[in-house]
Short mmCIF file of C-alpha atoms in Angstrom, two decimals:
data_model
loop_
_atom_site.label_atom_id
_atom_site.label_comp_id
_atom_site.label_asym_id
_atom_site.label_seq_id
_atom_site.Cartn_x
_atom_site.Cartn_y
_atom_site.Cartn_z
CA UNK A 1 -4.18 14.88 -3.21
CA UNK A 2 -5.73 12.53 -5.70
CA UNK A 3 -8.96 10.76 -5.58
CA UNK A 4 -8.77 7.17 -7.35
CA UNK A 5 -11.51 5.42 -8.64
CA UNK A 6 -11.13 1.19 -9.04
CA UNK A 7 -13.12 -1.06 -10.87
CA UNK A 8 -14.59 -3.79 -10.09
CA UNK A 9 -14.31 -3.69 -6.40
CA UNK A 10 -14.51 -7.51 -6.03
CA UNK A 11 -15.10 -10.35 -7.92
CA UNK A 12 -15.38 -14.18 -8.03
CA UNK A 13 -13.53 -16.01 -11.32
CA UNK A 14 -13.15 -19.27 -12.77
CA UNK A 15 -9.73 -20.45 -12.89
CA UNK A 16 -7.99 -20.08 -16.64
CA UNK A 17 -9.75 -16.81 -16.96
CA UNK A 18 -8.76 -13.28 -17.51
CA UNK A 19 -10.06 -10.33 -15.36
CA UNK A 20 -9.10 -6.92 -16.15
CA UNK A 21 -9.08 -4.02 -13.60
CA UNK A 22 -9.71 -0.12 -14.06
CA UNK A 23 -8.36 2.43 -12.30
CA UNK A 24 -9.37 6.34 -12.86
CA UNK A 25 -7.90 9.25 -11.42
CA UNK A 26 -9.70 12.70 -10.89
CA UNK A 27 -6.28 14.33 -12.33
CA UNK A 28 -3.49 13.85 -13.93
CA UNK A 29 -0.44 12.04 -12.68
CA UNK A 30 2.73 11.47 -13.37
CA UNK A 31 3.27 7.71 -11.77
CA UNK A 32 1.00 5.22 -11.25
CA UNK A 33 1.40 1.62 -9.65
CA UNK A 34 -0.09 -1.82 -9.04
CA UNK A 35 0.29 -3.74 -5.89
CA UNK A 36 -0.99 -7.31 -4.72
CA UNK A 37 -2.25 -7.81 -1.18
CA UNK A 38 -2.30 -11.65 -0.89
CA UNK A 39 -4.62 -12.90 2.21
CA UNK A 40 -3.07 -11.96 5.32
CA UNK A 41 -0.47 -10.32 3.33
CA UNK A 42 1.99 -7.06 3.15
CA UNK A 43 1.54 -5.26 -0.12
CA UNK A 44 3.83 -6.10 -2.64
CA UNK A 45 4.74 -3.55 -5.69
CA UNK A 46 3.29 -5.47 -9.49
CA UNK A 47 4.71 -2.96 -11.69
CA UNK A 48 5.07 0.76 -12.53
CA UNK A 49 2.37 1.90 -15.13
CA UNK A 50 3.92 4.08 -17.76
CA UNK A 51 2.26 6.08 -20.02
CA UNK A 52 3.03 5.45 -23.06
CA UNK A 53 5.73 3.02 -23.32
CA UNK A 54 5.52 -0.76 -21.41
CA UNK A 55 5.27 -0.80 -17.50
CA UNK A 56 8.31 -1.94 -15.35
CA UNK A 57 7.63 -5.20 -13.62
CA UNK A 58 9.24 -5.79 -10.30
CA UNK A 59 11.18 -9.09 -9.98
CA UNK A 60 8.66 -12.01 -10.35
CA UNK A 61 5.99 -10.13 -11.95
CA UNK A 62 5.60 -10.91 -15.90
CA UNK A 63 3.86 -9.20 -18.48
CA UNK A 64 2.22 -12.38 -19.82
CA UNK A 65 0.45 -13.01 -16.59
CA UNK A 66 -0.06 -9.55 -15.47
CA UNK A 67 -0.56 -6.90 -18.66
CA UNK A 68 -0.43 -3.29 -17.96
CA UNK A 69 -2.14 -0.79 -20.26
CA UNK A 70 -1.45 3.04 -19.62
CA UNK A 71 -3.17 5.48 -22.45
CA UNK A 72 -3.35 8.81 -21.02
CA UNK A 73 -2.11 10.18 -17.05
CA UNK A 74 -5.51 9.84 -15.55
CA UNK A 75 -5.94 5.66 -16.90
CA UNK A 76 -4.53 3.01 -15.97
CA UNK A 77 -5.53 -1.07 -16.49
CA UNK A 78 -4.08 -4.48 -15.13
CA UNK A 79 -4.88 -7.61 -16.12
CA UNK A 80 -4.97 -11.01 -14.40
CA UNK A 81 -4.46 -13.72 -16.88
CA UNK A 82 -5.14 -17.69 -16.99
CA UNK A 83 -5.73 -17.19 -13.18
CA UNK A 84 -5.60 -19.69 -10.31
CA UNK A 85 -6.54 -19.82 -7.19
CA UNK A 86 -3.28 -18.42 -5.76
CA UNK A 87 -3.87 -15.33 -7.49
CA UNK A 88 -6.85 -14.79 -5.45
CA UNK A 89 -5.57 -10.77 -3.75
CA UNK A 90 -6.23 -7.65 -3.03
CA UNK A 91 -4.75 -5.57 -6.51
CA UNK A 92 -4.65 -1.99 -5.25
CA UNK A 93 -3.48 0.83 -7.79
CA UNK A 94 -1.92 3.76 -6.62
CA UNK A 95 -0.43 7.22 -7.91
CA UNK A 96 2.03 9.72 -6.77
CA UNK A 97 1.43 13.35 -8.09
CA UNK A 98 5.04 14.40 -7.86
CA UNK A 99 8.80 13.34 -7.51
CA UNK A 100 8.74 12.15 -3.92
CA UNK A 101 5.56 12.68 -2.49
CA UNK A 102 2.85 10.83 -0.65
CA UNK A 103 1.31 7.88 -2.22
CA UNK A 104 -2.21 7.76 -2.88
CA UNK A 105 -4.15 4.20 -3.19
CA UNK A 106 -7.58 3.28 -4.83
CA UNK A 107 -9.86 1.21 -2.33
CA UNK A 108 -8.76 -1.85 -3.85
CA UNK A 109 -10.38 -5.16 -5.97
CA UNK A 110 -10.84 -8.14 -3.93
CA UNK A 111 -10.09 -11.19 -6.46
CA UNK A 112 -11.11 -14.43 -5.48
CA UNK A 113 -10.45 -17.23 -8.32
CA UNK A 114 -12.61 -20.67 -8.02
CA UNK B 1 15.90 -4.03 -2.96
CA UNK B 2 14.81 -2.16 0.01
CA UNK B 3 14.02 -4.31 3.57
CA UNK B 4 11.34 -3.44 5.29
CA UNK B 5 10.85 -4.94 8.81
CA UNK B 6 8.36 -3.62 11.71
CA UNK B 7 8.05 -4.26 15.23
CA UNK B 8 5.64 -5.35 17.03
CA UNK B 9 3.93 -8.27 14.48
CA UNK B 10 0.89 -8.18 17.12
CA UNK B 11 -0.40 -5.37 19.59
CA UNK B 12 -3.15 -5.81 22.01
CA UNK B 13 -4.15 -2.55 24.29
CA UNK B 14 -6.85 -1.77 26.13
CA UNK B 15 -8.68 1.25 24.79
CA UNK B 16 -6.76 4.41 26.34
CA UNK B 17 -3.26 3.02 26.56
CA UNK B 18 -0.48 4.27 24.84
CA UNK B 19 1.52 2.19 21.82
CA UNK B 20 4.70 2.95 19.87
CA UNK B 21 5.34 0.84 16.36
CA UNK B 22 8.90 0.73 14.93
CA UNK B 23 9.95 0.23 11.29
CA UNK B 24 13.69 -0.32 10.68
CA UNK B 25 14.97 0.07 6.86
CA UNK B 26 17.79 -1.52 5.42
CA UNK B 27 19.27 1.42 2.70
CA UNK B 28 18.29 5.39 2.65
CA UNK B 29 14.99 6.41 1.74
CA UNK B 30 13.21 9.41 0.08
CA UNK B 31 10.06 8.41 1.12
CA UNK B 32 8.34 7.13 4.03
CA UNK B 33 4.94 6.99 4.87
CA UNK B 34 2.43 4.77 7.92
CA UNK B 35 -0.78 3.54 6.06
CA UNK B 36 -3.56 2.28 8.75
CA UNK B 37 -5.82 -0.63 7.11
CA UNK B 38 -9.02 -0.98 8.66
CA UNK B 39 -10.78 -4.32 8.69
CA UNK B 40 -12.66 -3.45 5.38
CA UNK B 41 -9.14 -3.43 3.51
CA UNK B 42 -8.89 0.00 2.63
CA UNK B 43 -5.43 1.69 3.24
CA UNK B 44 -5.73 5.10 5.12
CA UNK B 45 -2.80 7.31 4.71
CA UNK B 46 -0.96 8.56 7.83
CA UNK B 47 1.37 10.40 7.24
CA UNK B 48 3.78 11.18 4.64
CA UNK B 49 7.30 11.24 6.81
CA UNK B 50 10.62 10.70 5.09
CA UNK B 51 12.38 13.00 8.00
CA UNK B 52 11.52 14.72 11.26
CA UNK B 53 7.99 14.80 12.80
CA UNK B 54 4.35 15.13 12.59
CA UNK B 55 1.69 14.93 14.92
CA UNK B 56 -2.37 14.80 13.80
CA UNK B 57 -4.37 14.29 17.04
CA UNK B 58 -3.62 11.33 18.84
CA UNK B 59 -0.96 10.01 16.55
CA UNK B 60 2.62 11.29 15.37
CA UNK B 61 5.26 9.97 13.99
CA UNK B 62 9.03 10.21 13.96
CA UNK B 63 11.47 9.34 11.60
CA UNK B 64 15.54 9.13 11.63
CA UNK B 65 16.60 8.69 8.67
CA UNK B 66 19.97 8.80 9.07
CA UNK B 67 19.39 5.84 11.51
CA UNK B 68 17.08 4.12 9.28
CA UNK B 69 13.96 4.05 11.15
CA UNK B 70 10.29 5.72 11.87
CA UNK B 71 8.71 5.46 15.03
CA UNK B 72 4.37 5.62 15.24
CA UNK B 73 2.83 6.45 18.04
CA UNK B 74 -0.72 6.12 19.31
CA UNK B 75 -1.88 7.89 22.11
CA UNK B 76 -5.36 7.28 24.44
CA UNK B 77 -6.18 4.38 21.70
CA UNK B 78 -9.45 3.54 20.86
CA UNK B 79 -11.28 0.39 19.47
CA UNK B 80 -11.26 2.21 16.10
CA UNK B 81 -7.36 2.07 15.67
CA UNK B 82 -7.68 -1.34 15.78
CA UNK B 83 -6.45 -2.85 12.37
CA UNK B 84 -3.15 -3.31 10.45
CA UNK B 85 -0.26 -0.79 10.03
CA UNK B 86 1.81 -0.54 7.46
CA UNK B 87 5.35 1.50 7.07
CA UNK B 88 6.33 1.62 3.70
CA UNK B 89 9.27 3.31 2.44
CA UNK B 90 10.92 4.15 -1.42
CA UNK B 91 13.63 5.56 -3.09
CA UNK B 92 13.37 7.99 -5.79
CA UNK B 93 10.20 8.15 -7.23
CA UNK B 94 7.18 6.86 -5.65
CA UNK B 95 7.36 3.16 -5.54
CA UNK B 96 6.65 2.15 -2.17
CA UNK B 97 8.08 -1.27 -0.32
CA UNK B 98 6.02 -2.28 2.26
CA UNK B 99 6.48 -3.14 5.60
CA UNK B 100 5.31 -6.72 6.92
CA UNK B 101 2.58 -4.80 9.15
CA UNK B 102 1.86 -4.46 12.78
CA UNK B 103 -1.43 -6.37 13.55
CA UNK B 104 -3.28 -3.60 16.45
CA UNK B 105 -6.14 -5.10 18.44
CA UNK B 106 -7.98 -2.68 21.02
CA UNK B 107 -9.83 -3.86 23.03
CA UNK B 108 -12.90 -2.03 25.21
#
């Protein structure tokens, strides 16, 4: 199993701002992964985290508004950039220890954007 | 990509009836897995179920792959089941495609 660590767990933003988002895991993994719970929401996947080359963004996910930073196999960062409103979610990050295993998710950041 | 669709949208039970939640999937799958998330938001892991079946107390879950779906199913519910489950399924790797969610209400 993995325990995952987020920061921050919620916060309120101005529009046109950035926020950037930590996650920590107590080992080291192989994948990890960025989703966005919008209000009332499924989870959708953001991008693939990859350590040390860019993440893969899932179709309608850019790395302008959503930069990924992956420096070692316990890190992981996302970024929320020139938000609005809309972007107000739930970003959960999430690893996978092995090929084909169970999925492991951080307790989330609630983002709302004012 | 990878369709996700789940049946019921909305459950209501009265605490100690039984409930079964489907999750069809459009393409094969090397993972599945049924996340419960509570009313706080956080995502509780089921079980991990790409084929056959598990049981852990008053839940288990079934899944045919070669049919394309997993079956949940609650047993004696209780007012703490009550929030939203999610099937999400993936190929290789472990990028998961979520499920639209089946909304569970319990009530006393």
């Amino acid at each position: 199993s993995a325990v995952i660590s987020q920061k921050p767990s919620r916060d309120i933003c101005q529009r046109g701002t950035s926020l950037t988002i930590q996650c920590q895991v107590d080992s080291q993994v192989t994948m990890m992964f960025w989703y966005r719970q919008q209000p009332g929401q499924s989870l959708t996947l953001i991008a693939t985290a990859n350590q040390g080359s860019e993440a893969t963004y899932e179709s309608g996910f850019v790395i302008d508004k959503f930069p990924i930073s992956r420096p070692n196999l316990t890190f992981s960062t996302l970024t929320v950039s020139n938000m609005s409103p809309e972007d107000s979610s739930i970003y959960l990050c999430s690893v996978g220890v092995g090929l084909n295993t169970e999925a492991f998710f951080g307790q989330g950041t609630r983002l709302t954007v004012v | 990509g990878i369709q996700v669709e789940q049946s019921p949208p909305d459950l209501i039970l009265q605490e100690g009836a039984n409930s079964t939640l489907r999750c069809n999937f459009s393409d094969s799958v090397n993972n599945l897995q049924w996340f419960h998330q509570n009313p706080w938001g956080q995502l509780i892991n089921l079980f991990y179920i790409p084929s056959g079946t598990k049981q852990n107390g008053r839940l288990s879950a079934t899944t045919v792959a070669t049919e394309r779906y997993s079956l949940l199913y609650i047993s004696s519910s209780q007012t703490t089941d009550s929030g939203v489950y999610f099937c999400a399924v993936g190929g290789n790797g472990n990028q998961f495609y979520f499920g639209t969610g089946t909304s569970l209400t319990v009530i006393p």
